[in-house]
Amino acid sequence: MSEQNKKTALITGANRGIGFETARQLGRQDIKVLVGARSEENGKEAESKLKNEGFDAEFVMLD
């Protein structure tokens, strides 16, 4: 799928628990994941873990 047509999902609370696992499952389906979290430190850590698994992920600060 071209980058222009690639699906993107915003997952709130994606830095841990069910949100993180949801992000992983979507990443496995070649969906870009926006990692939504209130904590910058935790959000960036989750982003890094997902990228290390080969997924397209980007941290987004949410409050």
PDB file of N, CA and C in Angstrom, residues 8-39:
ATOM      1  N   THR A   8      -4.315   5.241   9.021  1.00  0.00           N
ATOM      2  CA  THR A   8      -3.729   5.745  10.257  1.00  0.00           C
ATOM      3  C   THR A   8      -4.760   5.626  11.365  1.00  0.00           C
ATOM      4  N   ALA A   9      -4.316   5.185  12.545  1.00  0.00           N
ATOM      5  CA  ALA A   9      -5.206   5.068  13.698  1.00  0.00           C
ATOM      6  C   ALA A   9      -4.617   5.838  14.870  1.00  0.00           C
ATOM      7  N   LEU A  10      -5.452   6.618  15.548  1.00  0.00           N
ATOM      8  CA  LEU A  10      -5.060   7.313  16.775  1.00  0.00           C
ATOM      9  C   LEU A  10      -5.576   6.489  17.941  1.00  0.00           C
ATOM     10  N   ILE A  11      -4.659   6.005  18.769  1.00  0.00           N
ATOM     11  CA  ILE A  11      -5.019   5.193  19.922  1.00  0.00           C
ATOM     12  C   ILE A  11      -4.709   5.990  21.184  1.00  0.00           C
ATOM     13  N   THR A  12      -5.745   6.302  21.950  1.00  0.00           N
ATOM     14  CA  THR A  12      -5.534   7.004  23.217  1.00  0.00           C
ATOM     15  C   THR A  12      -5.126   5.984  24.277  1.00  0.00           C
ATOM     16  N   GLY A  13      -4.244   6.407  25.169  1.00  0.00           N
ATOM     17  CA  GLY A  13      -3.754   5.498  26.199  1.00  0.00           C
ATOM     18  C   GLY A  13      -2.901   4.384  25.626  1.00  0.00           C
ATOM     19  N   ALA A  14      -2.232   4.663  24.519  1.00  0.00           N
ATOM     20  CA  ALA A  14      -1.465   3.631  23.816  1.00  0.00           C
ATOM     21  C   ALA A  14      -0.101   3.367  24.437  1.00  0.00           C
ATOM     22  N   ASN A  15       0.208   4.022  25.534  1.00  0.00           N
ATOM     23  CA  ASN A  15       1.518   3.832  26.148  1.00  0.00           C
ATOM     24  C   ASN A  15       1.563   2.609  27.064  1.00  0.00           C
ATOM     25  N   ARG A  16       0.384   1.986  27.336  1.00  0.00           N
ATOM     26  CA  ARG A  16       0.394   0.808  28.210  1.00  0.00           C
ATOM     27  C   ARG A  16      -0.907   0.018  28.059  1.00  0.00           C
ATOM     28  N   GLY A  17      -0.900  -1.162  28.606  1.00  0.00           N
ATOM     29  CA  GLY A  17      -2.096  -1.981  28.708  1.00  0.00           C
ATOM     30  C   GLY A  17      -2.800  -2.271  27.392  1.00  0.00           C
ATOM     31  N   ILE A  18      -4.126  -2.187  27.451  1.00  0.00           N
ATOM     32  CA  ILE A  18      -4.956  -2.497  26.285  1.00  0.00           C
ATOM     33  C   ILE A  18      -4.651  -1.561  25.125  1.00  0.00           C
ATOM     34  N   GLY A  19      -4.408  -0.291  25.413  1.00  0.00           N
ATOM     35  CA  GLY A  19      -4.095   0.666  24.354  1.00  0.00           C
ATOM     36  C   GLY A  19      -2.821   0.299  23.612  1.00  0.00           C
ATOM     37  N   PHE A  20      -1.791  -0.107  24.361  1.00  0.00           N
ATOM     38  CA  PHE A  20      -0.526  -0.491  23.730  1.00  0.00           C
ATOM     39  C   PHE A  20      -0.709  -1.743  22.881  1.00  0.00           C
ATOM     40  N   GLU A  21      -1.419  -2.716  23.415  1.00  0.00           N
ATOM     41  CA  GLU A  21      -1.644  -3.951  22.656  1.00  0.00           C
ATOM     42  C   GLU A  21      -2.486  -3.685  21.411  1.00  0.00           C
ATOM     43  N   THR A  22      -3.451  -2.787  21.513  1.00  0.00           N
ATOM     44  CA  THR A  22      -4.248  -2.406  20.344  1.00  0.00           C
ATOM     45  C   THR A  22      -3.346  -1.793  19.279  1.00  0.00           C
ATOM     46  N   ALA A  23      -2.432  -0.924  19.710  1.00  0.00           N
ATOM     47  CA  ALA A  23      -1.481  -0.306  18.780  1.00  0.00           C
ATOM     48  C   ALA A  23      -0.626  -1.373  18.098  1.00  0.00           C
ATOM     49  N   ARG A  24      -0.179  -2.366  18.853  1.00  0.00           N
ATOM     50  CA  ARG A  24       0.627  -3.453  18.281  1.00  0.00           C
ATOM     51  C   ARG A  24      -0.165  -4.239  17.237  1.00  0.00           C
ATOM     52  N   GLN A  25      -1.399  -4.559  17.560  1.00  0.00           N
ATOM     53  CA  GLN A  25      -2.230  -5.337  16.638  1.00  0.00           C
ATOM     54  C   GLN A  25      -2.501  -4.562  15.344  1.00  0.00           C
ATOM     55  N   LEU A  26      -2.743  -3.264  15.469  1.00  0.00           N
ATOM     56  CA  LEU A  26      -2.954  -2.441  14.274  1.00  0.00           C
ATOM     57  C   LEU A  26      -1.666  -2.329  13.462  1.00  0.00           C
ATOM     58  N   GLY A  27      -0.541  -2.202  14.145  1.00  0.00           N
ATOM     59  CA  GLY A  27       0.747  -2.162  13.461  1.00  0.00           C
ATOM     60  C   GLY A  27       0.990  -3.424  12.643  1.00  0.00           C
ATOM     61  N   ARG A  28       0.576  -4.554  13.181  1.00  0.00           N
ATOM     62  CA  ARG A  28       0.714  -5.828  12.460  1.00  0.00           C
ATOM     63  C   ARG A  28      -0.116  -5.850  11.185  1.00  0.00           C
ATOM     64  N   GLN A  29      -1.133  -5.002  11.130  1.00  0.00           N
ATOM     65  CA  GLN A  29      -1.987  -4.915   9.940  1.00  0.00           C
ATOM     66  C   GLN A  29      -1.516  -3.805   8.998  1.00  0.00           C
ATOM     67  N   ASP A  30      -0.291  -3.329   9.209  1.00  0.00           N
ATOM     68  CA  ASP A  30       0.325  -2.284   8.385  1.00  0.00           C
ATOM     69  C   ASP A  30      -0.445  -0.964   8.449  1.00  0.00           C
ATOM     70  N   ILE A  31      -0.969  -0.656   9.629  1.00  0.00           N
ATOM     71  CA  ILE A  31      -1.653   0.612   9.871  1.00  0.00           C
ATOM     72  C   ILE A  31      -0.712   1.497  10.680  1.00  0.00           C
ATOM     73  N   LYS A  32      -0.541   2.750  10.257  1.00  0.00           N
ATOM     74  CA  LYS A  32       0.271   3.695  11.018  1.00  0.00           C
ATOM     75  C   LYS A  32      -0.455   4.002  12.321  1.00  0.00           C
ATOM     76  N   VAL A  33       0.277   3.967  13.426  1.00  0.00           N
ATOM     77  CA  VAL A  33      -0.323   4.175  14.734  1.00  0.00           C
ATOM     78  C   VAL A  33       0.170   5.481  15.338  1.00  0.00           C
ATOM     79  N   LEU A  34      -0.778   6.332  15.714  1.00  0.00           N
ATOM     80  CA  LEU A  34      -0.464   7.524  16.487  1.00  0.00           C
ATOM     81  C   LEU A  34      -0.659   7.150  17.946  1.00  0.00           C
ATOM     82  N   VAL A  35       0.436   7.173  18.697  1.00  0.00           N
ATOM     83  CA  VAL A  35       0.441   6.761  20.095  1.00  0.00           C
ATOM     84  C   VAL A  35       0.021   7.952  20.950  1.00  0.00           C
ATOM     85  N   GLY A  36      -1.216   7.958  21.399  1.00  0.00           N
ATOM     86  CA  GLY A  36      -1.720   9.053  22.218  1.00  0.00           C
ATOM     87  C   GLY A  36      -1.492   8.773  23.691  1.00  0.00           C
ATOM     88  N   ALA A  37      -0.882   9.744  24.393  1.00  0.00           N
ATOM     89  CA  ALA A  37      -0.632   9.590  25.827  1.00  0.00           C
ATOM     90  C   ALA A  37      -0.478  10.964  26.463  1.00  0.00           C
ATOM     91  N   ARG A  38      -0.744  11.035  27.770  1.00  0.00           N
ATOM     92  CA  ARG A  38      -0.577  12.299  28.496  1.00  0.00           C
ATOM     93  C   ARG A  38       0.880  12.537  28.879  1.00  0.00           C
ATOM     94  N   SER A  39       1.602  11.459  29.130  1.00  0.00           N
ATOM     95  CA  SER A  39       2.997  11.556  29.544  1.00  0.00           C
ATOM     96  C   SER A  39       3.915  11.468  28.325  1.00  0.00           C
TER      97      SER A  39
END
